[in-house]
mmCIF file of C-alpha atoms and ligand atoms in Angstrom:
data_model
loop_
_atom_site.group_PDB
_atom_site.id
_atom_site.type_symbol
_atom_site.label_atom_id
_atom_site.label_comp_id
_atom_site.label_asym_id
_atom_site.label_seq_id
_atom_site.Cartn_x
_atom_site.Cartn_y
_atom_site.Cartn_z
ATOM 1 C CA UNK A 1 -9.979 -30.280 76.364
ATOM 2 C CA UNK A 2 -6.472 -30.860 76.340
ATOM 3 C CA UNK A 3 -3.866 -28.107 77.267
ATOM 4 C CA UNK A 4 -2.462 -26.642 74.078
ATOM 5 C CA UNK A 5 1.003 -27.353 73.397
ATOM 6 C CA UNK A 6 3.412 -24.637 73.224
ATOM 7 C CA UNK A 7 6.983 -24.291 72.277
ATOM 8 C CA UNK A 8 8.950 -22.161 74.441
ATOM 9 C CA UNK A 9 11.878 -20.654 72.966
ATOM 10 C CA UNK A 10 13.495 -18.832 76.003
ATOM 11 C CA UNK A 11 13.348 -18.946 79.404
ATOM 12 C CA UNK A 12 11.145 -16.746 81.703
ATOM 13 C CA UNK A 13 10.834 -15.672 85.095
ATOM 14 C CA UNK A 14 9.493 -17.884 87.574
ATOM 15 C CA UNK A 15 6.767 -15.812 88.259
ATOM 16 C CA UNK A 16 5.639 -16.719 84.431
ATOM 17 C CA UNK A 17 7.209 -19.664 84.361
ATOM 18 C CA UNK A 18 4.584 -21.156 86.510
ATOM 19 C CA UNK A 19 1.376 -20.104 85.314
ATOM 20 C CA UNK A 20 2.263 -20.699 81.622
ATOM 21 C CA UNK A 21 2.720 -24.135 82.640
ATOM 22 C CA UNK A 22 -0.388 -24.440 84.207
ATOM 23 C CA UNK A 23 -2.107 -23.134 80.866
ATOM 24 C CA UNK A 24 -0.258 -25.290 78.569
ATOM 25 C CA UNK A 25 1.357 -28.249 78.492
ATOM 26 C CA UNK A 26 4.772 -26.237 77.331
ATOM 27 C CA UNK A 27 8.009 -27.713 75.605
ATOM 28 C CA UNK A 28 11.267 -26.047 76.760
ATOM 29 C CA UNK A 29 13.345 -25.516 73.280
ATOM 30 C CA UNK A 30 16.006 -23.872 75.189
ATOM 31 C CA UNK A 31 17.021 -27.005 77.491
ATOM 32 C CA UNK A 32 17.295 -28.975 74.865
ATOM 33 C CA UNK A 33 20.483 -30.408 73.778
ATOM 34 C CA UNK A 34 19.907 -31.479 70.349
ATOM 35 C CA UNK A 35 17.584 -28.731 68.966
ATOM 36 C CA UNK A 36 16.938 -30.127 65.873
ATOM 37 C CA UNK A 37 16.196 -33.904 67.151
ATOM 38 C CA UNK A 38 13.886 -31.864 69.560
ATOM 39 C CA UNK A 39 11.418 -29.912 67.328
ATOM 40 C CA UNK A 40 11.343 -32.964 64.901
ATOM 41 C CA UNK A 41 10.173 -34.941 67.903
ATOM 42 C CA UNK A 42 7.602 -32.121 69.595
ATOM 43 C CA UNK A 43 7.093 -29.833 66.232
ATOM 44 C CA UNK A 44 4.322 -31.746 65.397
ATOM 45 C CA UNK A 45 2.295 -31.726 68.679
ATOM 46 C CA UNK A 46 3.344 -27.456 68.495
ATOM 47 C CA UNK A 47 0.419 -25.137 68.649
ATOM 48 C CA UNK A 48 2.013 -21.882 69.766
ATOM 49 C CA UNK A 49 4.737 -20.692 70.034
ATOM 50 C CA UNK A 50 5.995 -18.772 73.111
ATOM 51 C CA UNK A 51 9.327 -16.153 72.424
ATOM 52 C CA UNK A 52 11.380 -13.397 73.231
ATOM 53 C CA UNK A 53 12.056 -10.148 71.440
ATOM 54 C CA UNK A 54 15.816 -11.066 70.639
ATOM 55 C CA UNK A 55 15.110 -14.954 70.196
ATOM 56 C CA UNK A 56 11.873 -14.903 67.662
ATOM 57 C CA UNK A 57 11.518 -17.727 65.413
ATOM 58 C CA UNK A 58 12.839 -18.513 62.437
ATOM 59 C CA UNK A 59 11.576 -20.010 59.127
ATOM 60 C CA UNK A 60 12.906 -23.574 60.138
ATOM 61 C CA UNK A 61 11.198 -23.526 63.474
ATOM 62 C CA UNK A 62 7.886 -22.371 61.882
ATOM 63 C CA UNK A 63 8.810 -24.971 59.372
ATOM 64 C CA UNK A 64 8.881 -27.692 62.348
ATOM 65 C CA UNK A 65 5.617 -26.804 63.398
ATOM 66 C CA UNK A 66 3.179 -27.917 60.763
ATOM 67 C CA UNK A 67 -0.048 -27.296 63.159
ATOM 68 C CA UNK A 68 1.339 -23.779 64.151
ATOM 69 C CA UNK A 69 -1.345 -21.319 64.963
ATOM 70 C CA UNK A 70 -0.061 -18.295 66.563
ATOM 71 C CA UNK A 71 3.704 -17.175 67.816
ATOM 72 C CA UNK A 72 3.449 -15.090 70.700
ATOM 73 C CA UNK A 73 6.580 -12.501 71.230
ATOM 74 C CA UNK A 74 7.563 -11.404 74.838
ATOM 75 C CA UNK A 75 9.116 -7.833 73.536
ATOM 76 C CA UNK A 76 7.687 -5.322 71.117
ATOM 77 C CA UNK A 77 10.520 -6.244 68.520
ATOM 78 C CA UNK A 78 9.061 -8.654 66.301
ATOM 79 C CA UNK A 79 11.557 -8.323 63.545
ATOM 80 C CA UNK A 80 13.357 -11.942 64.952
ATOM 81 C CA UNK A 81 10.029 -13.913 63.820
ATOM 82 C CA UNK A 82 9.843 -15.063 59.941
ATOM 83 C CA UNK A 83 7.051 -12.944 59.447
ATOM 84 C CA UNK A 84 6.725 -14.376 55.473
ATOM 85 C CA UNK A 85 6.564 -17.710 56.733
ATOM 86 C CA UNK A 86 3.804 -17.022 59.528
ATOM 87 C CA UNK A 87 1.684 -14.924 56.875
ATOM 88 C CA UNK A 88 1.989 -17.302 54.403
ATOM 89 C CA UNK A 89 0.316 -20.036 56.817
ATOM 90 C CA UNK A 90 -1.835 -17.786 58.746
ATOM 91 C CA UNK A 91 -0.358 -17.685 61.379
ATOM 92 C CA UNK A 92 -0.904 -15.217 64.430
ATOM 93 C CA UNK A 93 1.546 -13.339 65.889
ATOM 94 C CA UNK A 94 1.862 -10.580 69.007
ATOM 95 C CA UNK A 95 3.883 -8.839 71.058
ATOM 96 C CA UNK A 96 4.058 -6.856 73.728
ATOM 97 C CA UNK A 97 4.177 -3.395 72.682
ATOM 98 C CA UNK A 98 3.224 -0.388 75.378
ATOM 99 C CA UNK A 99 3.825 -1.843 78.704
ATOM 100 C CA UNK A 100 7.467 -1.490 78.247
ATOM 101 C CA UNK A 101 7.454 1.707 76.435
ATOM 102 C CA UNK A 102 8.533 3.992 79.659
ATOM 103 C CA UNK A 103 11.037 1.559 80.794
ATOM 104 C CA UNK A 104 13.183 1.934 77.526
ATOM 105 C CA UNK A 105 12.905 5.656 77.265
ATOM 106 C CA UNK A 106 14.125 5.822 80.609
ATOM 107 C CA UNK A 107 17.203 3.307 79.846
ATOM 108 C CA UNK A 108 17.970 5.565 76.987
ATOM 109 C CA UNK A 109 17.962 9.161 78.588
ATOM 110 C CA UNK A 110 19.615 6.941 81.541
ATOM 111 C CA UNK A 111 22.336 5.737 79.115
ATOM 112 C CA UNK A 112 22.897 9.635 77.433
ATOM 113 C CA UNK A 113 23.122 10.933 80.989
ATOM 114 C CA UNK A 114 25.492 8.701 82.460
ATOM 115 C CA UNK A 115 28.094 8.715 79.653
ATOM 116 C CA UNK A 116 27.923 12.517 79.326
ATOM 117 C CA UNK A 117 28.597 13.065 82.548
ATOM 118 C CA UNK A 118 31.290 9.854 82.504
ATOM 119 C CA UNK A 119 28.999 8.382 85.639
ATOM 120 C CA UNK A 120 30.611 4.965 85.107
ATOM 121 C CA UNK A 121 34.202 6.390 85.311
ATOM 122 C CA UNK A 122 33.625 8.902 88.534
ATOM 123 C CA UNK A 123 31.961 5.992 90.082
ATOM 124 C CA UNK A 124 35.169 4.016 90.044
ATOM 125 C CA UNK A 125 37.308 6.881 91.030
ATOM 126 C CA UNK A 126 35.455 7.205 93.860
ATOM 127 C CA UNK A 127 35.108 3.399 94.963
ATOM 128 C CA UNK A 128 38.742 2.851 94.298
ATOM 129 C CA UNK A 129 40.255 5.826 96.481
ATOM 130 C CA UNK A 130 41.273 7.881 94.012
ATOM 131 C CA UNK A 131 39.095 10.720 94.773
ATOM 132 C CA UNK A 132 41.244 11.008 98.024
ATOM 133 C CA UNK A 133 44.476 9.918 96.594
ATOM 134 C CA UNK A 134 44.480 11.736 93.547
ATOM 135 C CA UNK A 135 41.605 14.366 93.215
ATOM 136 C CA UNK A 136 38.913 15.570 91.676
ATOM 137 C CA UNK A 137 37.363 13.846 88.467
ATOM 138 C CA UNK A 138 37.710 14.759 85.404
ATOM 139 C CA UNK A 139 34.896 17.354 83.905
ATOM 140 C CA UNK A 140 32.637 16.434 81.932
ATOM 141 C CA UNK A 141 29.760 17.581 79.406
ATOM 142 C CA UNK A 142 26.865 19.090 79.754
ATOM 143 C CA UNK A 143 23.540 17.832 78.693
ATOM 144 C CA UNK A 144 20.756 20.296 78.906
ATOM 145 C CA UNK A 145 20.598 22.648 76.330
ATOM 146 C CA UNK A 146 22.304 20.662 73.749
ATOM 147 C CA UNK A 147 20.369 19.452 70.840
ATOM 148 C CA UNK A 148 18.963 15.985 70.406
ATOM 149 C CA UNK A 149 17.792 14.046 67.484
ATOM 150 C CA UNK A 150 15.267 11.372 67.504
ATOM 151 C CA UNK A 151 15.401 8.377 64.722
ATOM 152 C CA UNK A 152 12.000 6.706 64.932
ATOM 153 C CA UNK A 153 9.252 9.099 66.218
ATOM 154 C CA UNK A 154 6.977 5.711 67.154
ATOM 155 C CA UNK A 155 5.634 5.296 70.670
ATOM 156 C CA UNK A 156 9.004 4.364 72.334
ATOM 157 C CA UNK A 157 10.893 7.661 70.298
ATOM 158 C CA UNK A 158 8.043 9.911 71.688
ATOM 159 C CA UNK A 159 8.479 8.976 75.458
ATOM 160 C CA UNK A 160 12.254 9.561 74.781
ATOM 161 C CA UNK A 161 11.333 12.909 73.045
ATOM 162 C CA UNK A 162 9.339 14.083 75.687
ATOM 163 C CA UNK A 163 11.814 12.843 78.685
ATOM 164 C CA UNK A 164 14.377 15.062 76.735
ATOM 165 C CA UNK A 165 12.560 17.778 77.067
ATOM 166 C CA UNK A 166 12.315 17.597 80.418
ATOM 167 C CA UNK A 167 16.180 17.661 80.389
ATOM 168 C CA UNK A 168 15.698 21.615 78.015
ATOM 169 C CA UNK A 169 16.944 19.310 74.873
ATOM 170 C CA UNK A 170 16.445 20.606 71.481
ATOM 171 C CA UNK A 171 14.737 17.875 69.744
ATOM 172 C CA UNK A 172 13.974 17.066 65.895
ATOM 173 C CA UNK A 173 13.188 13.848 64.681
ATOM 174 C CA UNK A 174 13.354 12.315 61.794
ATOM 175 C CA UNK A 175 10.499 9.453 60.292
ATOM 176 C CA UNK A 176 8.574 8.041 57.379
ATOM 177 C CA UNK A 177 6.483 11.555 57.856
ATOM 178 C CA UNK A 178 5.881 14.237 59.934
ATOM 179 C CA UNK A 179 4.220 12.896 62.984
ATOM 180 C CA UNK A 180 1.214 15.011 63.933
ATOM 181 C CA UNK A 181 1.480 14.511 67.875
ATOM 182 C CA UNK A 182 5.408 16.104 67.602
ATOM 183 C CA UNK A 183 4.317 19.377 68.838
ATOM 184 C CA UNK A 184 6.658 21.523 68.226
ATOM 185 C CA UNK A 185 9.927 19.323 67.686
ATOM 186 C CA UNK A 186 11.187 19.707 64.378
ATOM 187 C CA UNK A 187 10.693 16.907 61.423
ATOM 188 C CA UNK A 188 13.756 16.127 59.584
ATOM 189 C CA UNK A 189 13.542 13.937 56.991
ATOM 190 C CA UNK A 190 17.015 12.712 56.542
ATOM 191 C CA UNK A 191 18.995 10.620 59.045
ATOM 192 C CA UNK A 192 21.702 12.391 57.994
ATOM 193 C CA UNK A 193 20.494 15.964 58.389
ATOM 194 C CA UNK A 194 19.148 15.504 61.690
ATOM 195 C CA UNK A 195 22.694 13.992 63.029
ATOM 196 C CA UNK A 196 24.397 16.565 61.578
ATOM 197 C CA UNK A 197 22.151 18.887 63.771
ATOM 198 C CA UNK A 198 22.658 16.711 66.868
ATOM 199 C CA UNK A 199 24.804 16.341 69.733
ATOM 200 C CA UNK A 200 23.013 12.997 70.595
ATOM 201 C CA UNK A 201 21.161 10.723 67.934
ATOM 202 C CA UNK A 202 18.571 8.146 70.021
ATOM 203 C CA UNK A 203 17.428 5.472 67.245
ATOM 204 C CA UNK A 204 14.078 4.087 68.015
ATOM 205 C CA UNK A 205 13.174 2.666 65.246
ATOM 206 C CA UNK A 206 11.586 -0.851 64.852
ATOM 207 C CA UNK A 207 13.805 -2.833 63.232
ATOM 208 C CA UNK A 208 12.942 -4.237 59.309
ATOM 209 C CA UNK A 209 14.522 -5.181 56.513
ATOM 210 C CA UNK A 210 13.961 -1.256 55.280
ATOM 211 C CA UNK A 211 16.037 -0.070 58.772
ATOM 212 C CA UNK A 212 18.949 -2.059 57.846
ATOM 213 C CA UNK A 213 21.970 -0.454 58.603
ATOM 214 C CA UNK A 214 19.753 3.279 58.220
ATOM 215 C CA UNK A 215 22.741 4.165 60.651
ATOM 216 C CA UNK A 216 25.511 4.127 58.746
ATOM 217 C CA UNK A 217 28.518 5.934 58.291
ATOM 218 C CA UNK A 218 27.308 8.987 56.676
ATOM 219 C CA UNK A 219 24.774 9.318 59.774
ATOM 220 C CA UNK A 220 27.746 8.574 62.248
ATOM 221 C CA UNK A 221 30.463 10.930 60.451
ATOM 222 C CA UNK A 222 27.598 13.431 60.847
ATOM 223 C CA UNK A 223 26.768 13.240 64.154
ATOM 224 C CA UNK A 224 30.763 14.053 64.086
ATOM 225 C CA UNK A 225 33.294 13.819 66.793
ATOM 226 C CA UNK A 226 31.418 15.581 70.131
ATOM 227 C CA UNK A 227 28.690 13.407 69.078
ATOM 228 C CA UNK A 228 26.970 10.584 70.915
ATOM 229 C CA UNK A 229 24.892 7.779 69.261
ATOM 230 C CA UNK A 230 22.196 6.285 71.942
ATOM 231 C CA UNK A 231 20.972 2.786 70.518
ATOM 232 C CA UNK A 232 18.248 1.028 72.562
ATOM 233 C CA UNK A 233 16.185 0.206 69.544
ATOM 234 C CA UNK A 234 18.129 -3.149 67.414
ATOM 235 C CA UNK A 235 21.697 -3.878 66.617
ATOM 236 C CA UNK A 236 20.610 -4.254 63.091
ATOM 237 C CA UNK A 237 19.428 -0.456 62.729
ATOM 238 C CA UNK A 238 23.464 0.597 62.797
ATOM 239 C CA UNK A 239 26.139 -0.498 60.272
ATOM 240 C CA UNK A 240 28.183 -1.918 63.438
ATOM 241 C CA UNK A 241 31.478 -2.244 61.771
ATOM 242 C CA UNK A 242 31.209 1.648 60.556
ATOM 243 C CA UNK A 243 30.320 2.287 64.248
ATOM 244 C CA UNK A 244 33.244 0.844 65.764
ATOM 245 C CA UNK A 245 36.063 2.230 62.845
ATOM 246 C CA UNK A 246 34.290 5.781 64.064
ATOM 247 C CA UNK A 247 34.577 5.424 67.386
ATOM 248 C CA UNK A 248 38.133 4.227 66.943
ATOM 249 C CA UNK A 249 39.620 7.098 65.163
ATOM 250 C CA UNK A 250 37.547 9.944 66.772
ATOM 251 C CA UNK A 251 35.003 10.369 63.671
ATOM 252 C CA UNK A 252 32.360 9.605 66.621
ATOM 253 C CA UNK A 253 32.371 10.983 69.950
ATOM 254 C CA UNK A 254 30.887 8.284 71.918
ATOM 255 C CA UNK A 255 27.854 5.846 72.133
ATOM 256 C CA UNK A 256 25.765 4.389 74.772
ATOM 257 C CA UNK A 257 24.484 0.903 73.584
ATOM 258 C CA UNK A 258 21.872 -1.925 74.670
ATOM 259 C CA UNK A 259 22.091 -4.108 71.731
ATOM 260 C CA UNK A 260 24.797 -5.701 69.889
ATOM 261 C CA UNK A 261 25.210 -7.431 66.393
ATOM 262 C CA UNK A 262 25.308 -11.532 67.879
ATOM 263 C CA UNK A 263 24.223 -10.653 71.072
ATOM 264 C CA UNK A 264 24.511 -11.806 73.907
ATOM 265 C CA UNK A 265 28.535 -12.409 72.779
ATOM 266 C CA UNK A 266 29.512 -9.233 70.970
ATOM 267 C CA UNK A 267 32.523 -7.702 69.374
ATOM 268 C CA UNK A 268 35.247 -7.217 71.998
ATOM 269 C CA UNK A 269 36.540 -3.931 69.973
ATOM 270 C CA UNK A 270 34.213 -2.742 72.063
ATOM 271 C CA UNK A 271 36.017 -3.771 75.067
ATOM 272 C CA UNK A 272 38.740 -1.585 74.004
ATOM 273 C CA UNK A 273 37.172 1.961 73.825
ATOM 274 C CA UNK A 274 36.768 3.870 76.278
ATOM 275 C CA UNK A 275 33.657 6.163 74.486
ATOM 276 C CA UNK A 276 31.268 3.385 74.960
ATOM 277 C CA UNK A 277 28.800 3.074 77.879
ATOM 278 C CA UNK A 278 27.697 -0.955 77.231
ATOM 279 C CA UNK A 279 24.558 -2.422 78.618
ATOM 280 C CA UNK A 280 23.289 -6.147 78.445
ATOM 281 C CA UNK A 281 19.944 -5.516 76.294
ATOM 282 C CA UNK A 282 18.067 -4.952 79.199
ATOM 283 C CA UNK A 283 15.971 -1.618 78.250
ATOM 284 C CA UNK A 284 12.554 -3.398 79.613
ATOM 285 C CA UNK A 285 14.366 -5.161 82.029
ATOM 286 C CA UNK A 286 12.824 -3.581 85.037
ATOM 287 C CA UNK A 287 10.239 -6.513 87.591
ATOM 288 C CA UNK A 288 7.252 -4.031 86.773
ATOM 289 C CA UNK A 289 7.670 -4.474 83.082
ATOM 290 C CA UNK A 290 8.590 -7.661 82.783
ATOM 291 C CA UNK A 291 5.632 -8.954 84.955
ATOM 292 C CA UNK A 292 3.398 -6.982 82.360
ATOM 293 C CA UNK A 293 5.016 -8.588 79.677
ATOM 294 C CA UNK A 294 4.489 -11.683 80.817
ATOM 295 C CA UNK A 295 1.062 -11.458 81.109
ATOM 296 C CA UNK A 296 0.585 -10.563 77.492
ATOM 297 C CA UNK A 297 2.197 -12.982 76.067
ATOM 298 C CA UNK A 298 -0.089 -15.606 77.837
ATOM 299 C CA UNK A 299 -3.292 -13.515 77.335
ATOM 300 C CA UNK A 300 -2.656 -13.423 73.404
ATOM 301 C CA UNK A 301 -2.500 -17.371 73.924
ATOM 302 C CA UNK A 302 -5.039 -17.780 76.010
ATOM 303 C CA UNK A 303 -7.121 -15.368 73.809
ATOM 304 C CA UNK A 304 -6.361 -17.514 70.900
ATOM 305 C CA UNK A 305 -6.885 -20.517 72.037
ATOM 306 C CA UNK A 306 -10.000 -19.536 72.981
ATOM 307 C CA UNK A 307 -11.341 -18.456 69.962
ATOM 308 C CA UNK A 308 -11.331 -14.332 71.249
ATOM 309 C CA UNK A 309 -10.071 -11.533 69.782
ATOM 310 C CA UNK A 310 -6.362 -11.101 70.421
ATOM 311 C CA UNK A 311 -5.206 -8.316 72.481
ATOM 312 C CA UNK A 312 -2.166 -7.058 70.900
ATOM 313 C CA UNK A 313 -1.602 -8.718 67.165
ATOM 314 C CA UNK A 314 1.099 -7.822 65.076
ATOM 315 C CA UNK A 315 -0.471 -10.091 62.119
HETATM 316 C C1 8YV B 1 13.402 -8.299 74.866
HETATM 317 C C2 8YV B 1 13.111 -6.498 73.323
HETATM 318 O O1 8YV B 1 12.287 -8.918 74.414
HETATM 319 O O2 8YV B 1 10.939 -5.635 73.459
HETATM 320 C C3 8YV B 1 11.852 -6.002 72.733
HETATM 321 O O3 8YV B 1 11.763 -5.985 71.512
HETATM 322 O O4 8YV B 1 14.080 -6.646 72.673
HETATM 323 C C4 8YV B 1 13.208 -6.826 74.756
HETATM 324 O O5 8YV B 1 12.184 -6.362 75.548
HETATM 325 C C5 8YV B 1 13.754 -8.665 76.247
HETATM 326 O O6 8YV B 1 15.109 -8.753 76.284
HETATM 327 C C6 8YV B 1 13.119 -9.936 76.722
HETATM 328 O O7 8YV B 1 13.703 -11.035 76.161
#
């Protein structure tokens, strides 16, 4: 039987470059120039689709695909795919949930660590010579001991939750409902009642049309001026423009962020502050990971396509 053909959105690794292409006869979105001449011309032919988190695929590109059967998502964030348009066809999607949960706890304790101690800024004084021309750094602040809230008690909140511990962090979280694997960390029910008892807010949530700006600025004014907002969850979770205005006049402390309204170009106010620690969405971006993730999204084709149950379906 022929190779199925599959639309890839975004590039991958070589290391899954190559085998996906040995699986499928696979049609590289991304290279093309003319992106609408291109899925008119392959759409057709399109049996699955392969994606990244960030890059999903959109009700004109399901659209193109008349003979779409399944999209398969490299990234647990599935929030990018039209998932109205794939339900109303039937069609499958997965993702890539689990494998990378460690990796973005660790990115997000990383990122609260490293701008409360102001890691990024000693690092320069030290490379540039003024640690011997000038003296010691700046201090800091401390993290252990201080209280942390959690926004999104789901798999990747929990491994953040319990790497906070580790650090002596207070931690409540706040949810749908109560989770009953929280232990003893306190449920909160309002976003902004649990940054008003924070010193840093991590937002974990899976990103919806019901999480749309849940961060806004009565959850930032509450977290309050010595507070820092950790965001390694999507851009679309935090009213952006209230972010920025906060962190401009001192309403917010600081924030540590891996995603960005219009990433990968985002809003060069940023650039400006000095309270923001900025990383390039790259939370699951470790070789370990990534290889994982790779392999799922071609086992949830290959399971597809051959007729099996599908190892990690979102719909
Ligand atoms: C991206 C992510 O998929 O898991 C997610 O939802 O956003 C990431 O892992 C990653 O940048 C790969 O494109």
């Amino acid at each position: 039987m022929a190779a199925p053909h599959i639309l890839q959105v975004g590039p991958y690794p070589a290391w899954d470059q190559e085998p996906l292409e040995a699986a499928f006869t696979v049609h590289r979105y991304f290279e093309a120039a003319d992106k609408g001449a291109f899925l008119a011309e392959v759409g057709p032919q399109i049996r699955g689709i392969a994606t990244r988190g960030e890059l999903g695929a959109d009700a004109a590109m399901i659209a193109a695909c008349p003979n779409l059967e399944i999209v398969s998502v490299y990234g647990v964030g599935y929030d990018a795919v039209d998932l109205d348009a794939c339900r109303a066809r039937g069609i499958r999607v997965t993702n890539t949930p689990d494998v990378l949960t460690g990796d973005v706890a660790d990115l997000g304790v990383a990122m609260m660590l490293a701008q409360s101690r102001g890691m990024v800024g000693a690092e320069a004084w030290a490379r540039s010579g003024s640690w011997a021309n000038q003296g010691l750094y700046q201090l800091q602040r401390r993290v252990w001991g201080k209280r942390a809230g959690v926004l999104g008690l789901g798999r990747i909140g929990f491994e953040v939750a319990k790497r906070l511990a580790g650090f002596d962090l207070d931690i409540a979280y706040s949810d749908v409902a109560a989770k009953p694997y929280a232990g003893q960390w306190e449920f909160i029910a309002d976003p902004v009642a649990l940054a008003e008892r924070s010193d840093f807010l991590f937002v974990t949530l899976a990103a919806s049309a019901a999480t749309r700006h849940i961060v806004g600025r009565e959850v930032i004014e509450a977290l309050g001026p010595e507070g820092m907002l950790i965001n390694v969850s999507r851009a679309a979770n935090v009213d952006e423009e209230a972010l920025l205005a906060a962190l401009e006049t001192g309403k917010l402390g600081s924030a540590a962020l891996d995603v960005f309204e219009g990433e990968p170009a985002f809003n060069p106010r940023f650039l400006a502050l000095p309270n923001v620690l900025l990383q390039p969405h790259h939370a699951s971006g470790t070789i370990e990971t990534r290889k994982a993730m790779g392999q799922l999204v071609r086992d949830n084709l290959t399971a597809h396509f051959a007729g099996q149950e599908l190892p990690t379906p979102v719909i």
